[in-house]
Coordinates of C-alpha atoms and ligand atoms in Angstrom, one line a residue:
X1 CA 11.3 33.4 17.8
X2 CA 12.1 33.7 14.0
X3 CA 15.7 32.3 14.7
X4 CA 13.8 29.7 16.7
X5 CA 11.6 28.3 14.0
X6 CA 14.4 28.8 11.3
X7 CA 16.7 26.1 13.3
X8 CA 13.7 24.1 13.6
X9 CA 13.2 23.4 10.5
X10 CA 16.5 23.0 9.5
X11 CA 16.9 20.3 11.6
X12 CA 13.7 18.8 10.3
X13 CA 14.9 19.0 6.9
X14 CA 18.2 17.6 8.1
X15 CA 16.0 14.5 9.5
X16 CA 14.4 14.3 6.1
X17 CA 17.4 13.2 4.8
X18 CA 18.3 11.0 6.6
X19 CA 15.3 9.3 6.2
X20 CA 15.2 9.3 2.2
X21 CA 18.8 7.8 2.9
X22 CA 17.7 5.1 4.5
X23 CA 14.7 4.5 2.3
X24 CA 17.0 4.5 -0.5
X25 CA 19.5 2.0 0.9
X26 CA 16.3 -0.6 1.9
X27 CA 14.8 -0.2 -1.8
X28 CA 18.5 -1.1 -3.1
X29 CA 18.2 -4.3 -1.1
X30 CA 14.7 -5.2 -2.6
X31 CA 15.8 -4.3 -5.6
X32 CA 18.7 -6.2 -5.4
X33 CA 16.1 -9.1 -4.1
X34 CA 14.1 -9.5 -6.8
X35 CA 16.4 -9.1 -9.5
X36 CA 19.9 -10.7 -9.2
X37 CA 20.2 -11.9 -5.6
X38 CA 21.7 -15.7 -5.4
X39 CA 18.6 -17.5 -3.7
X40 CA 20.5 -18.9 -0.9
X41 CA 21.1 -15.4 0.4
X42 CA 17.2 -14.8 1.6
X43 CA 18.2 -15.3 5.0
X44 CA 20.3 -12.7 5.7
X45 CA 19.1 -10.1 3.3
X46 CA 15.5 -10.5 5.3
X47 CA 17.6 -9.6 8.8
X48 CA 19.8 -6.8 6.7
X49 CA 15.9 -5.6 5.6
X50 CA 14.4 -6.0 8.9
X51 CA 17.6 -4.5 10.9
X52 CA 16.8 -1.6 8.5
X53 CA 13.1 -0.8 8.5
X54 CA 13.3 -0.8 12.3
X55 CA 15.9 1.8 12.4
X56 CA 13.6 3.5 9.5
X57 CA 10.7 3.5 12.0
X58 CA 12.6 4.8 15.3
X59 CA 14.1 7.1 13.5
X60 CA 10.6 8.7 11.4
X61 CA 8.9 8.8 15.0
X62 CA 11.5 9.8 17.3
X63 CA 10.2 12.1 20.0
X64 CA 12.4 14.6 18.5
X65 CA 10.6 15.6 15.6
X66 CA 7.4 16.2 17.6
X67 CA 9.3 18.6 19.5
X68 CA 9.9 20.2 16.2
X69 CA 6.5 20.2 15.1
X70 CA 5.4 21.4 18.0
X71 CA 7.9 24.3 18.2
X72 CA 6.5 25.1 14.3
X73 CA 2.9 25.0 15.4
X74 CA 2.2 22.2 12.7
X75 CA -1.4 21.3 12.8
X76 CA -3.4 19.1 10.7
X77 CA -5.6 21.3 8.8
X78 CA -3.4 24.8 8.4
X79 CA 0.2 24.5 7.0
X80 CA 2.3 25.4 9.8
X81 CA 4.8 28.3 10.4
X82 CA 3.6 32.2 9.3
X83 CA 4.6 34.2 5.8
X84 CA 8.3 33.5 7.0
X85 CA 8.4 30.4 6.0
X86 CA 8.7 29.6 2.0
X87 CA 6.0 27.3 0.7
X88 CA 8.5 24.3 0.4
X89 CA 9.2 24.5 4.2
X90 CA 5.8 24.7 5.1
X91 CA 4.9 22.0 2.5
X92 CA 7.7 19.8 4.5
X93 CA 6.0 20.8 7.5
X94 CA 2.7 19.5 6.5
X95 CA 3.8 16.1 5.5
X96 CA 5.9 15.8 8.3
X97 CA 2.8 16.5 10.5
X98 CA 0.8 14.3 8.5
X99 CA 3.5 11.2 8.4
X100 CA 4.3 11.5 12.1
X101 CA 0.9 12.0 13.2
X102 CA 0.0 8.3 11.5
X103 CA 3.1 6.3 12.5
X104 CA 2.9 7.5 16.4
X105 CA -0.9 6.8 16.8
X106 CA 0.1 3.1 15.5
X107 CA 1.1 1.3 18.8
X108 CA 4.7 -0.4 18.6
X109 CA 3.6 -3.7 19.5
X110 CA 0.7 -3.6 16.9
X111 CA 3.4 -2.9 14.0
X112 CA 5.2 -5.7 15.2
X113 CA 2.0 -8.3 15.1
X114 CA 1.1 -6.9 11.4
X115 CA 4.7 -7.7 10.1
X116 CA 4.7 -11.4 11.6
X117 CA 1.2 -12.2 10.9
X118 CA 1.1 -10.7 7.3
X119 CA 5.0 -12.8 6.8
X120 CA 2.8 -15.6 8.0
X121 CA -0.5 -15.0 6.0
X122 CA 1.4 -14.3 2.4
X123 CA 3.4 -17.6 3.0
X124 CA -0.3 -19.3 3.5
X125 CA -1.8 -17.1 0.7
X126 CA 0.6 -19.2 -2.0
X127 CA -0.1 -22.2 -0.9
X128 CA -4.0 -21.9 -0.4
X129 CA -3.8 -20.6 -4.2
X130 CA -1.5 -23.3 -5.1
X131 CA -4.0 -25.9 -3.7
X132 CA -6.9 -23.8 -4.8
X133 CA -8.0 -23.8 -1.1
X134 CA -9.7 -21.0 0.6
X135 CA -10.0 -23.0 3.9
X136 CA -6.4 -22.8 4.6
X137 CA -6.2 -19.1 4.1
X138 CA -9.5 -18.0 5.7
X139 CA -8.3 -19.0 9.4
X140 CA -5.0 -16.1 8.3
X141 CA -7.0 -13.6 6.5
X142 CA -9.3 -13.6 9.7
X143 CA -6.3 -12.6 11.6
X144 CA -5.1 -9.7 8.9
X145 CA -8.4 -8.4 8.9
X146 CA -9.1 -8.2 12.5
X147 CA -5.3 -6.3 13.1
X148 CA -6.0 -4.2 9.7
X149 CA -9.3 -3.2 11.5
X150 CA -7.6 -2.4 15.2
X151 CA -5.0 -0.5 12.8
X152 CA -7.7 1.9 11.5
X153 CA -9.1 2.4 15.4
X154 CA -5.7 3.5 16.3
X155 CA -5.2 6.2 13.7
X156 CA -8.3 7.1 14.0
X157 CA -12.0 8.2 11.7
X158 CA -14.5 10.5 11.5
X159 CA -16.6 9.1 9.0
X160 CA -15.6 5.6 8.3
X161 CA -13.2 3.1 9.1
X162 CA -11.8 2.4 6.1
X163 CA -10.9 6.2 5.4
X164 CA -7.4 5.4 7.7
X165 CA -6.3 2.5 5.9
X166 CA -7.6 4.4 2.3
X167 CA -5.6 7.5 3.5
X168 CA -2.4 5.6 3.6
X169 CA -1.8 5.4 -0.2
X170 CA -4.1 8.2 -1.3
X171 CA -3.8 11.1 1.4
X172 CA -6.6 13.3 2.0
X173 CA -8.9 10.7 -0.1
X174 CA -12.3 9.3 1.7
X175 CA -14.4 6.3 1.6
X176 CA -17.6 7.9 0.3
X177 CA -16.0 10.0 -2.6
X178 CA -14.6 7.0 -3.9
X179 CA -17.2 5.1 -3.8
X180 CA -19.4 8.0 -5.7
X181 CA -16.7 8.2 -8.1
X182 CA -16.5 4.7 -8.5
X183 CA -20.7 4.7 -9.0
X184 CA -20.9 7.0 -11.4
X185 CA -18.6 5.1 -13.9
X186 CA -19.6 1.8 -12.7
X187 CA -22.8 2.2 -15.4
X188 CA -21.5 3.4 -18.0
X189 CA -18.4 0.7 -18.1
X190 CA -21.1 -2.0 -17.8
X191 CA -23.0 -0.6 -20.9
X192 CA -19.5 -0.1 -22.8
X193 CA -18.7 -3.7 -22.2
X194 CA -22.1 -4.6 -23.2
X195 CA -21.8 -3.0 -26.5
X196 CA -18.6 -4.5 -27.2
X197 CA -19.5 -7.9 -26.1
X198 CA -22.3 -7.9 -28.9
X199 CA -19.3 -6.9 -32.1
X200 CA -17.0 -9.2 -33.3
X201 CA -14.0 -10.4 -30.9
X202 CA -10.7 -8.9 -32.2
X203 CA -8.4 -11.0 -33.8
X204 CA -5.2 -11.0 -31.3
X205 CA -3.8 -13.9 -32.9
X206 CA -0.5 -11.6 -34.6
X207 CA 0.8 -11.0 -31.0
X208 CA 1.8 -14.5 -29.7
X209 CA 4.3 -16.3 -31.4
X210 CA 8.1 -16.2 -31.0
X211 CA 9.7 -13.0 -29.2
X212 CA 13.3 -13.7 -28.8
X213 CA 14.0 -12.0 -25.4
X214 CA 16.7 -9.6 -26.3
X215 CA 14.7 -8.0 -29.2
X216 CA 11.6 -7.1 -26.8
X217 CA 14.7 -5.5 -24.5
X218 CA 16.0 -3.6 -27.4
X219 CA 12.4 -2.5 -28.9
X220 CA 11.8 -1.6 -25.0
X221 CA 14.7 0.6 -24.1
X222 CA 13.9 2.1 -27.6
X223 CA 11.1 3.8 -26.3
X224 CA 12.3 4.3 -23.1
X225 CA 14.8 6.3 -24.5
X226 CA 12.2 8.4 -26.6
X227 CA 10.5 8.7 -23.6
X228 CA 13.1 10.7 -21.5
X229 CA 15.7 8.0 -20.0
X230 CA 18.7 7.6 -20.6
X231 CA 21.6 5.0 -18.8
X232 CA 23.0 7.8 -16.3
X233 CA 20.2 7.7 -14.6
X234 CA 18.2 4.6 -15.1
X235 CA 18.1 0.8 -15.5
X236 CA 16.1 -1.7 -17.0
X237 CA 16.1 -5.3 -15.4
X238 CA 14.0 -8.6 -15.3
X239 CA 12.0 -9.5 -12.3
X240 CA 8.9 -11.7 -11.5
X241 CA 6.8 -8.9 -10.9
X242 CA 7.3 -5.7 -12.5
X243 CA 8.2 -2.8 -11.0
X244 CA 9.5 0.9 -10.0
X245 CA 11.9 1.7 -7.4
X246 CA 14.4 4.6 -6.8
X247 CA 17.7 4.0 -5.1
X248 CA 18.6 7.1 -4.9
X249 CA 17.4 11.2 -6.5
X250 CA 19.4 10.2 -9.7
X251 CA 18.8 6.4 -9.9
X252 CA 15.4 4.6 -10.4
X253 CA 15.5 0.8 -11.6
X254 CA 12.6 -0.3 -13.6
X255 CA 12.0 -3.9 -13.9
X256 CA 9.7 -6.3 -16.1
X257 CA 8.8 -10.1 -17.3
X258 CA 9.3 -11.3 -20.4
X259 CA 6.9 -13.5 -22.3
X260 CA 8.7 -15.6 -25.7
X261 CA 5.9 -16.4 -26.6
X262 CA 3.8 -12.9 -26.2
X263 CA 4.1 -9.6 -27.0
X264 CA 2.0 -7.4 -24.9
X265 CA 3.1 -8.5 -21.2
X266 CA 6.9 -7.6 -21.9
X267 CA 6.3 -4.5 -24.3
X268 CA 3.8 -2.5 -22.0
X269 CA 4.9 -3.7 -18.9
X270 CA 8.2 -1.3 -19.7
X271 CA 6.2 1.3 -21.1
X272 CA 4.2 1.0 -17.5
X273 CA 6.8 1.2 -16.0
X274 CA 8.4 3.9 -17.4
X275 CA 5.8 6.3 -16.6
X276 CA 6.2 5.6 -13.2
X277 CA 9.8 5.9 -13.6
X278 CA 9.4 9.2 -15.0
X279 CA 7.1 10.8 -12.3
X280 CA 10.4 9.7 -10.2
X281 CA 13.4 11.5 -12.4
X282 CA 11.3 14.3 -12.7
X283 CA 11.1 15.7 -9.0
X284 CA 12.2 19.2 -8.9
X285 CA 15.8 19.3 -8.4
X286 CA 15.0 22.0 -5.0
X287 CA 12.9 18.5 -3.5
X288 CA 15.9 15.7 -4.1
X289 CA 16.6 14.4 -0.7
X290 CA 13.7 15.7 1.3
X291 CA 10.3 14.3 2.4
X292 CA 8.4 16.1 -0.8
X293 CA 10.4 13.9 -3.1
X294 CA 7.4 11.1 -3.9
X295 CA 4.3 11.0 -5.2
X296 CA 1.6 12.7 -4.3
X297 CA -0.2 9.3 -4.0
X298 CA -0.4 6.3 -5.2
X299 CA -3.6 7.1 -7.7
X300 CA -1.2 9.9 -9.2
X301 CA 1.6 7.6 -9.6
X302 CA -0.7 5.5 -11.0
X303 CA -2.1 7.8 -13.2
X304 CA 1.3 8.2 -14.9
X305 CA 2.1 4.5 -15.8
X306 CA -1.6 4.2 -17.1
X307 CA -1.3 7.3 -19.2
X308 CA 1.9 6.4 -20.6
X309 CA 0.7 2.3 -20.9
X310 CA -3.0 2.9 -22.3
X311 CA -3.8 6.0 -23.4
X312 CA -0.1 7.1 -25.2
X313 CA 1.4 3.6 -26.5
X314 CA -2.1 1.7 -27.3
X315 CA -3.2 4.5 -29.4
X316 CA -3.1 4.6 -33.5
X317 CA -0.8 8.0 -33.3
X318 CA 1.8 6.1 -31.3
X319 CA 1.7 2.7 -33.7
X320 CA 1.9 4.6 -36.8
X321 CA 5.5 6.0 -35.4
X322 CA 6.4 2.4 -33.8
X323 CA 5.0 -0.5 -36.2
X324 CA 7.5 0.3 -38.7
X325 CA 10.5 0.4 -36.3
X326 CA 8.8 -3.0 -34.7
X327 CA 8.9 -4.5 -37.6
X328 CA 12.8 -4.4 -37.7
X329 CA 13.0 -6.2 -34.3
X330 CA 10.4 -9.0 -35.6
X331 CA 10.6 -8.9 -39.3
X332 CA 9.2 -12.3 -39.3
X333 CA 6.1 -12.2 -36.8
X334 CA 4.8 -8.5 -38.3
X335 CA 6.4 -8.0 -41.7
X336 CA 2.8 -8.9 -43.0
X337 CA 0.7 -7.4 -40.9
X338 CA -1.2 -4.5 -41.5
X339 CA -1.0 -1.7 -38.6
X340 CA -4.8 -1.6 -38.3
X341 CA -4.8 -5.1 -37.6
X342 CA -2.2 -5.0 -35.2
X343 CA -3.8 -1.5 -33.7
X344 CA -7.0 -3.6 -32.8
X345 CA -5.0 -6.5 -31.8
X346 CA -3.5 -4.4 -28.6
X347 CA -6.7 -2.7 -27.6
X348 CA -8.6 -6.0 -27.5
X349 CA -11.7 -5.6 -24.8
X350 CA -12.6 -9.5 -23.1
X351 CA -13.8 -9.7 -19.9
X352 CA -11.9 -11.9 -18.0
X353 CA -11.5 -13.1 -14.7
X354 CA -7.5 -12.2 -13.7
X355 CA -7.3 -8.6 -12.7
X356 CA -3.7 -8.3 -13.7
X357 CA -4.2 -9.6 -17.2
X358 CA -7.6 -7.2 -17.8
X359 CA -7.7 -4.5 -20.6
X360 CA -8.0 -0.7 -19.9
X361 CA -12.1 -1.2 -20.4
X362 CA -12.9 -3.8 -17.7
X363 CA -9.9 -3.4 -15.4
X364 CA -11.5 -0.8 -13.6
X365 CA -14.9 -3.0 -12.4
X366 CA -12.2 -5.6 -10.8
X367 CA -11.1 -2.5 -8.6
X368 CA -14.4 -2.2 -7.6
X369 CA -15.6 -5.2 -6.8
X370 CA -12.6 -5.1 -4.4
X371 CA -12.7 -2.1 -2.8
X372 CA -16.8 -3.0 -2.1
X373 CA -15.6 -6.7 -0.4
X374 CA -12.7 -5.0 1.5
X375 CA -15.2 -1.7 3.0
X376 CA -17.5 -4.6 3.8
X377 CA -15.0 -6.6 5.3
X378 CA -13.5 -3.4 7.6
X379 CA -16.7 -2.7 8.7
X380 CA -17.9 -6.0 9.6
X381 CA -20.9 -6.4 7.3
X382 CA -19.0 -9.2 5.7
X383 CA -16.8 -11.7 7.0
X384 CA -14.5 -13.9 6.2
X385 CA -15.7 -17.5 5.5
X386 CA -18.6 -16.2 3.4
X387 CA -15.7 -13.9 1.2
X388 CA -15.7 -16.5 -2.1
X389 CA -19.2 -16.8 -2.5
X390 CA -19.5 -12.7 -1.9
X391 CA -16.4 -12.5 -4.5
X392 CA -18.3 -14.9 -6.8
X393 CA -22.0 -13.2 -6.8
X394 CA -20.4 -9.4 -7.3
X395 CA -18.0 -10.2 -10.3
X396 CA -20.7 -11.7 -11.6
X397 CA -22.6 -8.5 -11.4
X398 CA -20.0 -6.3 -12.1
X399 CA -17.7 -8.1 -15.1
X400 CA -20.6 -10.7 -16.0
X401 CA -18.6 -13.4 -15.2
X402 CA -18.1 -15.7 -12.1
X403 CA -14.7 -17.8 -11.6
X404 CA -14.8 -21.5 -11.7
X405 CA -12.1 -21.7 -9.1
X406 CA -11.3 -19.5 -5.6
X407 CA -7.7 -20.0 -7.4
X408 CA -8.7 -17.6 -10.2
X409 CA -11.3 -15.6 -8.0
X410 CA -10.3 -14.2 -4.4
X411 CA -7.2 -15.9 -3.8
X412 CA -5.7 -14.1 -6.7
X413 CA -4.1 -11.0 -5.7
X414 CA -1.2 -10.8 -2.7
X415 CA -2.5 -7.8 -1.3
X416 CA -5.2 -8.9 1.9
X417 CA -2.4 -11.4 2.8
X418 CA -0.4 -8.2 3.3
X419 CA -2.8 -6.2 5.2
X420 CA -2.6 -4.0 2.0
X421 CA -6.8 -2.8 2.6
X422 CA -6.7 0.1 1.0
X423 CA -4.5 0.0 -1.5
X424 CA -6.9 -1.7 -4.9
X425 CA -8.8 2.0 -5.5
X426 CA -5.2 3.6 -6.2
X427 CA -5.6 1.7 -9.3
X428 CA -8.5 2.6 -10.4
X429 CA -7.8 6.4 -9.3
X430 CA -5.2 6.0 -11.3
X431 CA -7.3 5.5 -14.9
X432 CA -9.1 8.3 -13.7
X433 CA -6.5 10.3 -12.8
X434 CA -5.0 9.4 -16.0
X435 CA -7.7 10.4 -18.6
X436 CA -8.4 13.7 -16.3
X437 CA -5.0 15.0 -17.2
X438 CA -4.5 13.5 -20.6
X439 CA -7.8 15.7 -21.4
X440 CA -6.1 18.6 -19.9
X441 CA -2.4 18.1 -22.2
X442 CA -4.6 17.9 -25.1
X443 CA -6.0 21.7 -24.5
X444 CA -2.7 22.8 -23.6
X445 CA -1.2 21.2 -26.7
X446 CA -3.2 21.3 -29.8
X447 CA -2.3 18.5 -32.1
X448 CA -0.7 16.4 -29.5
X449 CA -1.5 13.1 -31.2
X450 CA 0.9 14.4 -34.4
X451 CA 3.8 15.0 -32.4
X452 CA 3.6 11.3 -31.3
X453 CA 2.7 10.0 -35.2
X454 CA 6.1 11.3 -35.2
X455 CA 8.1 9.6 -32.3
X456 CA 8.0 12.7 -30.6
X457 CA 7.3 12.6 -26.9
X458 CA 9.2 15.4 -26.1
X459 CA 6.5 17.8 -25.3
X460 CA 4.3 15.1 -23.3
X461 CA 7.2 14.3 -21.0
X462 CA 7.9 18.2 -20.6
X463 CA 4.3 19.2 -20.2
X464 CA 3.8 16.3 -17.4
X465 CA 7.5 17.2 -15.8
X466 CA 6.0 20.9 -15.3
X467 CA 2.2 20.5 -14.3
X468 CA 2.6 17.2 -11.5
X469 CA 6.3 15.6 -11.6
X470 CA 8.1 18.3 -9.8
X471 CA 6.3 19.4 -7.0
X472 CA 6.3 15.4 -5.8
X473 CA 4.1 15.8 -2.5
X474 CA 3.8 19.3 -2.1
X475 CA 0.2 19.3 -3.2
X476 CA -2.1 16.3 -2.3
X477 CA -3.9 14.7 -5.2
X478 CA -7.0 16.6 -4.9
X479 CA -5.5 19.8 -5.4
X480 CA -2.9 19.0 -8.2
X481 CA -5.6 17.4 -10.1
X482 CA -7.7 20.5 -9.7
X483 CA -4.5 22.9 -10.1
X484 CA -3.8 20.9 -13.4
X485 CA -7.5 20.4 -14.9
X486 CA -9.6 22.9 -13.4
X487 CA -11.7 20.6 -11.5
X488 CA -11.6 18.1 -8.8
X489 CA -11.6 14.0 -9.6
X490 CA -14.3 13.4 -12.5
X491 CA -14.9 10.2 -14.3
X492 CA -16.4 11.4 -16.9
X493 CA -12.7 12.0 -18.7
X494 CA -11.9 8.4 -18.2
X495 CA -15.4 7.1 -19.4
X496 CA -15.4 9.8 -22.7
X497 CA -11.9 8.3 -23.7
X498 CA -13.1 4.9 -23.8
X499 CA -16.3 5.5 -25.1
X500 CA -14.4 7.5 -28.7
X501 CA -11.5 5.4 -28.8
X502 CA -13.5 1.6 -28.5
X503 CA -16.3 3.4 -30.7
X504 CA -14.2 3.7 -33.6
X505 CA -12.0 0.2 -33.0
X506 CA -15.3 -1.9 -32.7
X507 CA -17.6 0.2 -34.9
X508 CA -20.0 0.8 -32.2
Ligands
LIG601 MG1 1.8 0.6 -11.5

């Protein structure tokens, strides 16, 4: 019986591979896409892609490895196998269960209808923003939605229907937890803004200007490198959207965009990136290859590229290492500033109506007033054609401001035209996430903040590494965050660190 189980999961594991193989080789095509491919070869990269994810699919719900999780006993609730097993296998087990279990309640022919009709809806999506016409999209959104909503049926709910679609990027998370997270901040960002909104705007005028491309690079990969990476291993590269990929156990590409005439979108965009990049390298080398080797969700890998972004390189501690080395890349546009000035200048609080451009402060009340239109959309208390004018009255409420133009209010973001429900509270998770275990480093190390007045990020990157980068998706978010801080999710953290740092920067 032993040997039985034994062979079972080796040939699990061997499956496993296979699998990351094959992620690996389709996220070097779409890396390849939207960084140096020759536009004329869309055509047949989109087949090479396609060819690929279908073989991805058959082979990550072949009948096979539910024969294997069947001969391990895998359920949902206990980690299968007995003693026998070591944690890892059972850990493999689990997500296995869990990944399988999803994919194979998702008919075939229901994948295939998303796919087209989300191609077909994000094509739609840039023009109706283009044209600043909500009309044209509605019709396609209709049809996302509706699919999006027969998606959740398939998989399956116990409380509410947007728990499947949640569960996809932030397993084990659930509707109403978020949304009492999300409530018991929601105040107390509101009054925060308020206060602010009544001081003096910061100046922000010494961060536009002239930022010849290759100095941002070279300031960039400055701190990248004091942040852990090094060219074995990584790459840095220019794309429209920024973002984190890993080819391969030993090779993650981080990309960026570069603004001349800017300074923040380049600068933190990299340092955003990196975090996520580290979470990647920093798998434990027993997990390369297999199943575990992610994160645990997308809120944790969120949480890592906020830390690193807000709450390490917008703080004084990191500036008084980095302005003076700045000031060697753009003697010209800082040589005269003072690094209080500039200090304020990147931790300037405006709400605003663009999601992507929002500071750490009001960023969070754009996640919500998505996450409330898309649960009202999934369960049907809202519909399509009246979305804008719900969009309109809840930023309103929630940021105090209400956008002139559908353009610059719900046809902003890709992600409905993808089907991507589910996906905005990751982001917000994320801050939370992120002050949670920033809290927790700073009773683990005393006098963090002097080690990075000193360029030193050495014991951050290690003290990260140990408590959440190496067990990748052995534990789900709930538990690492409670195995890390003590507790489980708690937005207190997130609210307290905003609350002392924009105190002190706007004299509140
Ligand atoms: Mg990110």
């Amino acid at each position: 019986m032993e040997q039985k189980k034994h062979r079972a999961i080796e040939r699990l594991s061997a499956i496993g591979y296979e699998i990351t193989l094959l992620k690996h080789s389709i996220a070097l095509l779409e890396w390849d896409q939207e960084t140096y491919m020759p536009s004329q070869a869309i055509e047949e990269r989109s087949e090479q892609l396609s060819l690929l994810q279908t073989i991805l699919h058959k082979k990550s719900t072949c009948e096979e490895i539910g024969e294997l999780l069947d001969a391990l006993d895998a359920t949902d609730e206990t980690p299968a196998g007995e003693e026998t097993l070591v944690e890892r296998e059972r850990a493999v087990v689990k997500v296995f269960f869990r990944d399988y279990s999803r994919e194979k309640r998702i008919p075939t022919e229901l994948v295939t209808e998303l796919s087209r009709q989300t191609s077909i809806a994000q094509n739609v999506w840039v023009e109706a923003r283009k044209q600043n016409d909500f009309t044209l999209f509605a019709p396609k959104l209709s049809t996302v939605v509706s699919l999006v909503k027969e998606k959740a049926a398939a998989i399956g709910y116990i409380e509410h229907p947007y728990d499947p679609l949640l569960d996809e990027y932030e397993p084990e998370m659930k509707t109403e937890r978020v949304k009492t997270v999300f409530q018991e901040a929601a105040d107390d960002l509101k009054e925060l803004i308020d206060d602010i909104r009544g001081k003096t705007p910061v100046d922000e005028t010494v961060l536009k200007g002239s930022f010849p491309l290759d100095k941002q690079k070279g300031f960039g990969n400055r701190v990248l490198t004091d942040m852990g990476f090094d060219d074995c291993r990584s790459r840095l590269d220019i794309s429209a959207h920024p973002f984190t990929t890993s080819l391969g156990s030993n090779d993650v590409r981080l990309t960026t965009r570069y603004r001349n005439d800017y300074f923040n979108t380049g600068f933190f965009g990299i340092v955003h990136e990196g975090g996520h990049g580290l979470y990647e390298l920093g798998y434990d080398e027993k997990i390369h290859g297999t199943i575990l080797a992610d994160g645990a969700s997308l809120g944790i890998h969120e949480s890592q590229s906020r830390m690193w972004e807000n709450i390490i390189a917008r703080s004084r501690a990191f500036w008084t290492y980095y302005f003076p080395i700045l000031k060697t890349y753009f003697p010209d546009q800082f040589d005269k500033v003072p690094i209080e000035r500039f200090y304020r200048a990147v931790n300037s609080v405006k709400p605003s109506l663009i999601r992507v451009e929002a500071d750490e402060v009001t960023y969070n009340l754009h996640i919500m007033l998505r996450f409330s239109l898309e649960c009202d959309l999934i369960t049907g208390d809202l519909c399509v054609s009246d979305l804008p004018e719900a969009w309109n009255a809840l930023s309103r409420e929630l940021i105090g401001l209400s956008p002139e133009t559908n353009a610059d209010g719900v046809l902003q973001d890709i992600h409905w035209s993808m089907g991507g429900m589910g996906y905005f509270p990751t982001y917000a998770l994320g801050n939370f996430y992120a002050a949670q275990f920033f809290a927790a480093m700073r009773r683990d190390l005393k006098d963090i903040e002097d080690d990075v007045a000193m360029g030193n990020l050495h014991r951050i990157r290690a003290w990260l590494r140990d408590k959440i980068h190496r067990h990748g998706r052995m534990m789900s978010a709930e538990q690492l965050c409670e195995q890390v801080t003590g507790e489980v999710l708690n937005s207190r953290y997130f609210v307290q660190y905003l609350r002392g740092k924009y105190s002190d920067i706007y004299e509140l």
